[in-house]
mmCIF file of C-alpha atoms in Angstrom:
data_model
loop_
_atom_site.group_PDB
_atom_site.id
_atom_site.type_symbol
_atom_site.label_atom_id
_atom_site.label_comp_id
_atom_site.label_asym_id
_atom_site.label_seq_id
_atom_site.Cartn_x
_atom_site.Cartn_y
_atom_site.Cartn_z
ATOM 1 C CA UNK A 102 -21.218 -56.564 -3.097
ATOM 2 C CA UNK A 103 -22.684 -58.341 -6.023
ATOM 3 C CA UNK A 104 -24.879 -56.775 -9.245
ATOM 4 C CA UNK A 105 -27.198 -58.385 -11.218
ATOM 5 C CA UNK A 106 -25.665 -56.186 -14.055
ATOM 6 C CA UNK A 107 -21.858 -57.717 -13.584
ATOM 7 C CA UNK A 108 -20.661 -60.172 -16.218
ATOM 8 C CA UNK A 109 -17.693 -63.167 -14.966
ATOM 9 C CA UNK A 110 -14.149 -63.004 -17.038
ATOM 10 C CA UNK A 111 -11.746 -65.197 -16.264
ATOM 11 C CA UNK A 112 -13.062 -66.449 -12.728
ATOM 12 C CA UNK A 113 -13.842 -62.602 -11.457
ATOM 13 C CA UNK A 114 -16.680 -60.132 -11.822
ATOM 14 C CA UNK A 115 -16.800 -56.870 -14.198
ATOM 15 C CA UNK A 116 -16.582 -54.792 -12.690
ATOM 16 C CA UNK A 117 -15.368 -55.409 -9.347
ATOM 17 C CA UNK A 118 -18.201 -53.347 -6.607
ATOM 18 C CA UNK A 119 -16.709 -52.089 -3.494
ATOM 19 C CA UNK A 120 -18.954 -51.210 -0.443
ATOM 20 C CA UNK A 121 -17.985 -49.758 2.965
ATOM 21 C CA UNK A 122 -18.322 -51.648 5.893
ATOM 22 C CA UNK A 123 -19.323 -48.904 7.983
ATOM 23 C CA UNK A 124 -19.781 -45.629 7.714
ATOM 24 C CA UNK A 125 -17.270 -42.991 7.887
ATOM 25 C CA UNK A 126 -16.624 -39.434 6.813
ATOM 26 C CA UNK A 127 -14.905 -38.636 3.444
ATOM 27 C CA UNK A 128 -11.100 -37.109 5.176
ATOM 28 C CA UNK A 129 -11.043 -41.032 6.724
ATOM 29 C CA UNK A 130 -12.241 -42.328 3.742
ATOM 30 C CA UNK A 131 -9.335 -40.487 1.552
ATOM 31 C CA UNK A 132 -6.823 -42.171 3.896
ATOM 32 C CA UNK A 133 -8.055 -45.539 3.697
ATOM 33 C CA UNK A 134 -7.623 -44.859 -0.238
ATOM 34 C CA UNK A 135 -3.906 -44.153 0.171
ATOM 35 C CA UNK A 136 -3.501 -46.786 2.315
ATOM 36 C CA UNK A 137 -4.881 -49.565 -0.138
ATOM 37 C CA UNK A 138 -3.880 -47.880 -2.856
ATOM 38 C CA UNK A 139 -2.012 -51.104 -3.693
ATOM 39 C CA UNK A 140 -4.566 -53.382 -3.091
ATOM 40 C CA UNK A 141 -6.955 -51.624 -5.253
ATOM 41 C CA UNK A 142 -4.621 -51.715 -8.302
ATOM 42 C CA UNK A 143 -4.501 -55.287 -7.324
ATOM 43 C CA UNK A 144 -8.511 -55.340 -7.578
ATOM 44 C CA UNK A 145 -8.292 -53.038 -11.064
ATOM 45 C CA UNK A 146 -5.622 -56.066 -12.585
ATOM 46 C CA UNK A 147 -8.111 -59.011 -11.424
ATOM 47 C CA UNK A 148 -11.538 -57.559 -12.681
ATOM 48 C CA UNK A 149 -10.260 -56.728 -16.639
ATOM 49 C CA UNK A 150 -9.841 -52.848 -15.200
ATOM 50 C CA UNK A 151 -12.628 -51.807 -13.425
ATOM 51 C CA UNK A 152 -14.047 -51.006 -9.776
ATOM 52 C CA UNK A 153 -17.308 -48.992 -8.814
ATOM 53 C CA UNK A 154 -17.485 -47.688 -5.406
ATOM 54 C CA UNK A 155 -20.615 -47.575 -3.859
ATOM 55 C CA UNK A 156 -21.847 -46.214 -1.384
ATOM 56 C CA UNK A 157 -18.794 -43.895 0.201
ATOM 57 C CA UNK A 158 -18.967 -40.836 1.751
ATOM 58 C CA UNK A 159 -18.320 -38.402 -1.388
ATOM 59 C CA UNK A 160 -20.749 -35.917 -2.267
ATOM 60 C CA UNK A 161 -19.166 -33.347 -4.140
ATOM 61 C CA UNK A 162 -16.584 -32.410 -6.977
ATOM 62 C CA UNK A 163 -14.146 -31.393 -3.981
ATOM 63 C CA UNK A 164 -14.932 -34.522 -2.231
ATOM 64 C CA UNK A 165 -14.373 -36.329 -5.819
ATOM 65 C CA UNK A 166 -10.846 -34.505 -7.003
ATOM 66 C CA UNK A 167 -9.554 -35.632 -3.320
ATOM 67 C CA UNK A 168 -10.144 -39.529 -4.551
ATOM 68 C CA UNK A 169 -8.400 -38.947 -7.478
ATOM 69 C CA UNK A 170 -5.305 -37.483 -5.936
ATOM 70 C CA UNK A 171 -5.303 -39.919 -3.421
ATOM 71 C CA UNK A 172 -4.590 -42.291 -6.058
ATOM 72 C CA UNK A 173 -1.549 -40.283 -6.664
ATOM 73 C CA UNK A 174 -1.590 -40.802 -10.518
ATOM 74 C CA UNK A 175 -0.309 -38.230 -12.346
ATOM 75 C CA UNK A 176 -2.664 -35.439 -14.262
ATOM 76 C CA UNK A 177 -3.240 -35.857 -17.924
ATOM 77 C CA UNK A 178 -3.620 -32.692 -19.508
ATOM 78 C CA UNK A 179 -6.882 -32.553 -22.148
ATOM 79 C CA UNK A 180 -5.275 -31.403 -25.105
ATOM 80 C CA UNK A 181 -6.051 -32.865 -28.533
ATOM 81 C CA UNK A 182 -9.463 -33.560 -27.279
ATOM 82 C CA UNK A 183 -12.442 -32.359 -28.878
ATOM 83 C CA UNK A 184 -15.340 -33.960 -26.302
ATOM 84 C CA UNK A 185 -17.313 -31.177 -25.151
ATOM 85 C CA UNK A 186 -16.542 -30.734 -21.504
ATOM 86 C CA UNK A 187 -15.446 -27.814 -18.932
ATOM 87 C CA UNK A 188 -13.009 -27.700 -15.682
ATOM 88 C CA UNK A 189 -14.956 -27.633 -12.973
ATOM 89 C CA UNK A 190 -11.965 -27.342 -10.129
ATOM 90 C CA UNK A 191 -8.662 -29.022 -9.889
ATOM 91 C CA UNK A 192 -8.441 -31.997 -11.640
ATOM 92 C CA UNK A 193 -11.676 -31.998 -12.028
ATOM 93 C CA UNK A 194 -14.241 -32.099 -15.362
ATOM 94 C CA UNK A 195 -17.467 -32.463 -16.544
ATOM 95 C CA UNK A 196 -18.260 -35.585 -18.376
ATOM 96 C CA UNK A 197 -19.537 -34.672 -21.905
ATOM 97 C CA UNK A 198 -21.841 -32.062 -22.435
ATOM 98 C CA UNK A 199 -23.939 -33.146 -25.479
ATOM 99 C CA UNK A 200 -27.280 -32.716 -25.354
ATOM 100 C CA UNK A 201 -29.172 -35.479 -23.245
ATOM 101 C CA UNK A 202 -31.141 -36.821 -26.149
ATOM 102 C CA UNK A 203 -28.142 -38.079 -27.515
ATOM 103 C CA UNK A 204 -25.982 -41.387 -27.002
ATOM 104 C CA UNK A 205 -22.167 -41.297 -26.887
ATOM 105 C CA UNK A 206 -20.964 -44.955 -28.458
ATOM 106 C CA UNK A 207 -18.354 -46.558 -26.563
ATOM 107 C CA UNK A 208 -14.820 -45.695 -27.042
ATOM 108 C CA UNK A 209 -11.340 -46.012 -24.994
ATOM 109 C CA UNK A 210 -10.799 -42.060 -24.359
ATOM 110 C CA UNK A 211 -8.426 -39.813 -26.858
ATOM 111 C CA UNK A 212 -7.650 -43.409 -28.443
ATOM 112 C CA UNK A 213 -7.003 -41.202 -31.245
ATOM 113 C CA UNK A 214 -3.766 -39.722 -30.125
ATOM 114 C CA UNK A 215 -0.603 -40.664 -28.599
ATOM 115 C CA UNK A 216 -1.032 -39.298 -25.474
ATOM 116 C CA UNK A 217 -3.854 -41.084 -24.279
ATOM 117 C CA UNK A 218 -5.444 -41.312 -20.427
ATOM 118 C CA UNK A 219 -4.190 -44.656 -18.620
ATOM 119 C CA UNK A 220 -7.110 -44.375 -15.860
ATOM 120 C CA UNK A 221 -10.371 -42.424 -15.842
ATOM 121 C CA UNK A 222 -12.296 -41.386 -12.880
ATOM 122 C CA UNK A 223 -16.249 -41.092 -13.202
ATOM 123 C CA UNK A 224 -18.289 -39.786 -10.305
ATOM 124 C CA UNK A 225 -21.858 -39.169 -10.006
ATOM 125 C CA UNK A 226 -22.304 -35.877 -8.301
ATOM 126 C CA UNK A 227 -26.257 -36.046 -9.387
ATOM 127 C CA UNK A 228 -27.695 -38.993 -10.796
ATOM 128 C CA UNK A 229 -29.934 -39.349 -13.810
ATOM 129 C CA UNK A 230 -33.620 -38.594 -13.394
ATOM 130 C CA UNK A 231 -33.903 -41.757 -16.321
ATOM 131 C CA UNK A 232 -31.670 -43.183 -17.954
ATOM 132 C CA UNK A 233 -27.917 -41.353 -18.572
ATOM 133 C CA UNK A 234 -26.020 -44.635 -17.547
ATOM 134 C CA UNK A 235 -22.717 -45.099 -18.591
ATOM 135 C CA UNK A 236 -22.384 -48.923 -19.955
ATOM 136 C CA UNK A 237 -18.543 -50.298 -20.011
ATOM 137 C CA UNK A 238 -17.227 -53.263 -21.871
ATOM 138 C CA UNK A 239 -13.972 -55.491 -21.970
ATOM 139 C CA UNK A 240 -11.725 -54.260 -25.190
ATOM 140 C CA UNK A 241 -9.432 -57.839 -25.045
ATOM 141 C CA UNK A 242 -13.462 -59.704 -25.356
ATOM 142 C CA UNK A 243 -14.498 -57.284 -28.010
ATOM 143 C CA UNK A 244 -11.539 -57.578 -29.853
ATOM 144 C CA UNK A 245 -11.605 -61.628 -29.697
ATOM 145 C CA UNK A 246 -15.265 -61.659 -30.546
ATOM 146 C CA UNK A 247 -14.328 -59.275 -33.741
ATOM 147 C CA UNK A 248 -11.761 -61.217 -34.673
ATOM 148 C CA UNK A 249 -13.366 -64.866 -34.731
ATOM 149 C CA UNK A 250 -16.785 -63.293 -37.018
ATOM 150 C CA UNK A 251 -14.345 -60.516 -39.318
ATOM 151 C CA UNK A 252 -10.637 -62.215 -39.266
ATOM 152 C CA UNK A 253 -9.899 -60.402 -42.325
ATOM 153 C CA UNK A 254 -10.951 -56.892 -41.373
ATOM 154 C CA UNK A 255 -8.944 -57.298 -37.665
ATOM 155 C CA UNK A 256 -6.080 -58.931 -39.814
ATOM 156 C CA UNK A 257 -6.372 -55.486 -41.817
ATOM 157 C CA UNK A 258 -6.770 -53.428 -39.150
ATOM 158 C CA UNK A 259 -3.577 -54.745 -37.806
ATOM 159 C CA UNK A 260 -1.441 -54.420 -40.598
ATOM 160 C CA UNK A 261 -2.473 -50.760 -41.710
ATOM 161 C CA UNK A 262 -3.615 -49.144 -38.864
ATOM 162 C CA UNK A 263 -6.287 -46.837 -38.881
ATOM 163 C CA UNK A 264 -6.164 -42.706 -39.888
ATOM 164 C CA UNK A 265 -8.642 -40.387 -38.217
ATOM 165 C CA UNK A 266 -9.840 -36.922 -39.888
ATOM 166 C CA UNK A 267 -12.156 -34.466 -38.264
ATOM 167 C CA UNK A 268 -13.270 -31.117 -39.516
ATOM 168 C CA UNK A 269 -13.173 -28.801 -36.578
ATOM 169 C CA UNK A 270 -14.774 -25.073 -36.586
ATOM 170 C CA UNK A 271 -13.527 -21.991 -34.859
ATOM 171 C CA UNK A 272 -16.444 -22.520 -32.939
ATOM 172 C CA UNK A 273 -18.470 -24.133 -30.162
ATOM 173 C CA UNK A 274 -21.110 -26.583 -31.344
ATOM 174 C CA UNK A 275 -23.038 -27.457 -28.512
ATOM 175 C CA UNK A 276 -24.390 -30.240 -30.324
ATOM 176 C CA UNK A 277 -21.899 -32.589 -31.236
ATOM 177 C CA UNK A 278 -20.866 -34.896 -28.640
ATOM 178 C CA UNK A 279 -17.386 -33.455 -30.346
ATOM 179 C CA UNK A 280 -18.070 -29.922 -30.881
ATOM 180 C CA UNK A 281 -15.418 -27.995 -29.193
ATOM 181 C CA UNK A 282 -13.906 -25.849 -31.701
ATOM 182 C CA UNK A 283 -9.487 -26.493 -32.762
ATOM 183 C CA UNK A 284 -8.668 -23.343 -30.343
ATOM 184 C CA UNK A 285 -10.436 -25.018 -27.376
ATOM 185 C CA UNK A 286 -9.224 -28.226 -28.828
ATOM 186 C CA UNK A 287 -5.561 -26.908 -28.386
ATOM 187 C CA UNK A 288 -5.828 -24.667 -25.886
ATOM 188 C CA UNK A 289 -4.949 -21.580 -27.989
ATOM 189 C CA UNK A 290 -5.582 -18.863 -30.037
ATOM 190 C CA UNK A 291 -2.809 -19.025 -32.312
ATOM 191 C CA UNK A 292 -2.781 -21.198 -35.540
ATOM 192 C CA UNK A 293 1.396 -22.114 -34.775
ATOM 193 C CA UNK A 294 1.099 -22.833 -31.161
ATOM 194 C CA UNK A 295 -1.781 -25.316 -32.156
ATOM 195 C CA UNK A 296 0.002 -26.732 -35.035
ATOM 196 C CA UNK A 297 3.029 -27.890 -32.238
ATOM 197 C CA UNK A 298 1.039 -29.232 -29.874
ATOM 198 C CA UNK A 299 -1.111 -31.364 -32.573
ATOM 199 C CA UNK A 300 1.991 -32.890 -33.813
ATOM 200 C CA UNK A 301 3.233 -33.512 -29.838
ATOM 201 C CA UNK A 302 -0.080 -35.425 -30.259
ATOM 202 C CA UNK A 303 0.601 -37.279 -34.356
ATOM 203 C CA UNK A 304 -1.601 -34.817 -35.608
ATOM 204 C CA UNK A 305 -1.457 -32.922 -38.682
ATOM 205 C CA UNK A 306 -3.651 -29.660 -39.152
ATOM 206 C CA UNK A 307 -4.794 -28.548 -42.741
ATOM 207 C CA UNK A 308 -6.147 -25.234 -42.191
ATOM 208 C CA UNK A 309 -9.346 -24.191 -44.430
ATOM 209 C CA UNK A 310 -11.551 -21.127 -44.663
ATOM 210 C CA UNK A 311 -13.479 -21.694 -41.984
ATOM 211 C CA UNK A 312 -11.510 -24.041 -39.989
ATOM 212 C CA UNK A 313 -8.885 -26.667 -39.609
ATOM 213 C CA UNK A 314 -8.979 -30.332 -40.697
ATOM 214 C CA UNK A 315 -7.304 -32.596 -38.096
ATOM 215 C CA UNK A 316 -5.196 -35.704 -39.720
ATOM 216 C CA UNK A 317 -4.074 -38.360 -37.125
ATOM 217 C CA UNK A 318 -1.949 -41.468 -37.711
ATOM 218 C CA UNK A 319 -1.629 -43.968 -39.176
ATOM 219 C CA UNK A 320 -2.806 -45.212 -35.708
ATOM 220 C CA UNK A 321 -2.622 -48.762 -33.776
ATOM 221 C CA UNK A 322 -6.019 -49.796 -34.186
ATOM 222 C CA UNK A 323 -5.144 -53.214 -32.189
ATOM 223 C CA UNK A 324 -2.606 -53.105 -29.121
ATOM 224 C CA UNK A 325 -1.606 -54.580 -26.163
ATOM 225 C CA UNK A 326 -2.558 -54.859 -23.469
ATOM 226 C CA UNK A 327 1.342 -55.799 -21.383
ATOM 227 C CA UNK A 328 0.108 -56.110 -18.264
ATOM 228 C CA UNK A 329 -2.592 -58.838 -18.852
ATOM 229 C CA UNK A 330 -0.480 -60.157 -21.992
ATOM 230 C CA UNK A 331 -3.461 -59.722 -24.356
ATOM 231 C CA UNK A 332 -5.048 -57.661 -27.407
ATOM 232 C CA UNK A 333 -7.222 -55.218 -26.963
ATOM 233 C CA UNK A 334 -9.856 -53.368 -29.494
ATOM 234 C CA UNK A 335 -7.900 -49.931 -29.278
ATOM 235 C CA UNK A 336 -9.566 -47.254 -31.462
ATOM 236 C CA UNK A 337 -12.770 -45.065 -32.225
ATOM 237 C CA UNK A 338 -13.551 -46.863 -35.285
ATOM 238 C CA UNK A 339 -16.368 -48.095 -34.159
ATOM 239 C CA UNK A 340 -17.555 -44.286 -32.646
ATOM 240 C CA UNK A 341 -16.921 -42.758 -35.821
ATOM 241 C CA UNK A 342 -19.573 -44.685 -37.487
ATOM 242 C CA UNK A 343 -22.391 -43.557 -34.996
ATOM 243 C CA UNK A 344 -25.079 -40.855 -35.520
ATOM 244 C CA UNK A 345 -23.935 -38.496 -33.991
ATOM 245 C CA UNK A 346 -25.230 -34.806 -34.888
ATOM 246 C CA UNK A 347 -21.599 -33.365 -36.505
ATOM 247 C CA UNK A 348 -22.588 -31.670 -39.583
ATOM 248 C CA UNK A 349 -19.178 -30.777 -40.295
ATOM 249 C CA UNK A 350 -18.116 -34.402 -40.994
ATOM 250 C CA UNK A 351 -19.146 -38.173 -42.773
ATOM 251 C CA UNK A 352 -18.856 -40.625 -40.734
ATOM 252 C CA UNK A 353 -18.030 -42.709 -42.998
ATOM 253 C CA UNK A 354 -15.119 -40.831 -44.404
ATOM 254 C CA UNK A 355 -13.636 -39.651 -40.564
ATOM 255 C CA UNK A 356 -11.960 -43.148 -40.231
ATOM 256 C CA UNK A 357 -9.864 -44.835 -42.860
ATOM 257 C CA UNK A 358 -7.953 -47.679 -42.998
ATOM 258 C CA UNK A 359 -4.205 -46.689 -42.745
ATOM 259 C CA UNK A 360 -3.553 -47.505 -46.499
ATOM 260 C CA UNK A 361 -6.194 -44.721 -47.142
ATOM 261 C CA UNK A 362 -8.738 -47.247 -47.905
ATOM 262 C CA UNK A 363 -12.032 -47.086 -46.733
ATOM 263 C CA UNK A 364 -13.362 -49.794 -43.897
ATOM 264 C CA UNK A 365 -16.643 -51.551 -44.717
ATOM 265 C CA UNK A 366 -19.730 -50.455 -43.158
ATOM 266 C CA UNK A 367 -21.981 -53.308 -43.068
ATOM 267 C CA UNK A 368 -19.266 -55.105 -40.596
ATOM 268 C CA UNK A 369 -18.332 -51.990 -38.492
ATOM 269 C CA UNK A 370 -22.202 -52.191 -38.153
ATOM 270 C CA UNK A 371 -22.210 -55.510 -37.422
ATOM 271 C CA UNK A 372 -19.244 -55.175 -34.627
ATOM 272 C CA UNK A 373 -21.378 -52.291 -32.863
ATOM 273 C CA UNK A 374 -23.590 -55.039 -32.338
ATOM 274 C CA UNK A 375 -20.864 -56.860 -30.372
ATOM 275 C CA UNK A 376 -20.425 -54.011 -27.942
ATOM 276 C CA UNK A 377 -23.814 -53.901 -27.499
ATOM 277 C CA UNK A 378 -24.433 -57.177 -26.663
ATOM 278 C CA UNK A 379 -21.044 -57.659 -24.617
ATOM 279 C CA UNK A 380 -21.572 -54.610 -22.367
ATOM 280 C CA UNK A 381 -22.445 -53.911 -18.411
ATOM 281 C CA UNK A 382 -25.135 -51.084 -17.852
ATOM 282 C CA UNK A 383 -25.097 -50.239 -14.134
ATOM 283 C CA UNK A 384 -27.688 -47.242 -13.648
ATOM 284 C CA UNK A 385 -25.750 -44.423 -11.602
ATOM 285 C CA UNK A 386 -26.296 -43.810 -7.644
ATOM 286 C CA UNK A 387 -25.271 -40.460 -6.342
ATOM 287 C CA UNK A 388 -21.803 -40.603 -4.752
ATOM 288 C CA UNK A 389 -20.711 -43.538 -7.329
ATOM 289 C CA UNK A 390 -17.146 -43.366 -8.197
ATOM 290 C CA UNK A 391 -16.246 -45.554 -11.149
ATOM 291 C CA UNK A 392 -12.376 -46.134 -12.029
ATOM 292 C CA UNK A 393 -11.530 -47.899 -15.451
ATOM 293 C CA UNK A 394 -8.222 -48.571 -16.811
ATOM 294 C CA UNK A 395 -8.384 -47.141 -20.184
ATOM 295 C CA UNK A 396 -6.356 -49.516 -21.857
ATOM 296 C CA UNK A 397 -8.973 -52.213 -21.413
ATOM 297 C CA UNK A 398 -12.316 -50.912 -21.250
ATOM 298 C CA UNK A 399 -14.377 -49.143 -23.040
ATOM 299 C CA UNK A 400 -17.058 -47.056 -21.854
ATOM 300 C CA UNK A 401 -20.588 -44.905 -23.571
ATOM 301 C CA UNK A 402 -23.305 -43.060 -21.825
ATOM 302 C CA UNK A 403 -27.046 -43.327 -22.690
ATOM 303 C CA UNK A 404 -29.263 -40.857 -22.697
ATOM 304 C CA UNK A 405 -31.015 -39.453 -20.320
ATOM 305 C CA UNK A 406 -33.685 -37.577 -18.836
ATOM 306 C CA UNK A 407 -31.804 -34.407 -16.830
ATOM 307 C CA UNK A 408 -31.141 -33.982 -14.039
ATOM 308 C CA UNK A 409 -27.618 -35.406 -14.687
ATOM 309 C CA UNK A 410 -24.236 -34.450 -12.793
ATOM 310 C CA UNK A 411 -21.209 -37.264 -13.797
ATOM 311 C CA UNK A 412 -17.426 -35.781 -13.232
ATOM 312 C CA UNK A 413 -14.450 -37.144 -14.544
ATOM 313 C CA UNK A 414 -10.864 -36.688 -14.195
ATOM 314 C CA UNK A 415 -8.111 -38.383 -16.531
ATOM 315 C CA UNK A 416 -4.658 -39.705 -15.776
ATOM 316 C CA UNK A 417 -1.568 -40.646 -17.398
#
């Protein structure tokens, strides 16, 4: 099946749209999964690291975690996170929870730690009533595309690294796209336990009054991508220099070059407009299931007019 939305790389469409050629219920569709679970792979190399599936017989988030672990991929565990999201069953989660006025900018997922997801699941359980589409773009494109406008700032980039900070609260704020508070952050209530698993992660914690201030890297902000033997734009730069509603922190002073120098805004500005005009926005059909490889595409969400039901499940 062919989009109007889907861009060409390299001879192949992005992303790759997979149809069934006649019906069937979900416990045949599963095995079919396992049984081409080579072939697909095969499908996720060729298209830059995406497939949507379209129109299959899964309808809910049981349906949904049985696609994942028919994959077979191992779980990651979302620790180190602070996205604002809950378990709904199994392996199982909502996709962000920030409120649906608000845009999430694109970003490879926990691209601020070390233990980062290598695929992510999405599945539309309910789709949007407008809008609420989640666009994806090619990281090795984006990264090119920086690099020919800014060499100077990618040549930085590459040589120092970046360093993330974020001021996190004891609490819940239900506004930030990433509000969850260090102790659902870490999974804990104690201040010790969190401090070990933030450094399994390269994290350092500075405890304050009224919270903790997270320290991560220096970080690759540029890797590679082995399997397709190219660079990639790996890193929430870009996302840290958004609008989004966290009173807690400047966006400007979240992300630093790993020298401790500051990046300059008017061309992180000026790459957001690369994503922008580089991306695929495919509006969301109940019972899609979109796979991405983490490592080379990013992904966002719009916003939307509710109702709006996308699940998502991470793997190493």
């Amino acid at each position: 099946m062919q989009l109007p939305q889907q861009k060409s790389d390299g001879g192949h469409l992005f992303p790759a749209v997979l149809c069934p050629n006649q019906q069937s219920d979900v416990r045949i569709f599963i095995e079919e999964l396992k049984h081409h679970k080579a072939w697909l792979e095969d499908v996720v190399l060729k298209h830059s690291g995406a497939i949507l599936l379209r129109g299959f017989p899964v309808e809910t988030a049981s349906d949904f975690n049985a696609v994942v672990e028919a994959f077979g991929y191992e779980e990651l565990a979302y620790v180190g996170a602070s996205a604002s999201r809950t378990n709904v069953l199994g392996r199982v989660y909502t996709a962000n929870e920030s409120p649906p006025d608000q845009k999430i900018p694109f970003h490879h997922e926990m691209a601020h730690v070390r233990a980062f997801p290598s695929k992510l699941f999405f599945f539309c359980e309910e789709e949007p009533k407008r809008g609420g589409e989640t666009p994806i773009v090619l990281s090795h494109v984006v990264y090119q595309r920086i690099k020919d406008r800014f060499p100077e700032f990618v040549e930085r980039l590459e040589e120092h690294g970046v360093v993330y900070t974020r001021v996190m609260g004891a609490g819940f704020d239900r506004l930030s796209p990433v509000g969850r508070g260090w102790q659902l952050t870490f999974s804990t209530e104690d201040k010790s336990t969190a401090e070990e698993r933030a450094a399994q992660l390269g994290m350092k914690l500075e405890w304050m009054q009224d919270g903790v201030k997270v320290v991560a890297g220096p970080m690759e902000a540029i890797r590679v991508d082995k399997t397709r033997g190219r660079k990639v734009w790996f890193n929430s730069v870009l996302s840290r220099f958004t609008s989004w509603k966290d009173f807690h922190n400047d966006p400007q002073k979240t992300v630093l070059f790993g020298d401790g120098m500051p990046l300059p805004p008017d061309i992180v500005y000026d790459c957001l407009k690369i994503l922008d005009e580089e991306c695929v926005t495919i509006p969301w059909q109940k019972g899609d299931i979109l796979l991405l490889d983490n490592l080379a595409v990013l992904h966002a969400r719009q916003s939307f007019e509710p109702p709006r039901r996308i699940l998502v499940s991470l793997c190493k």
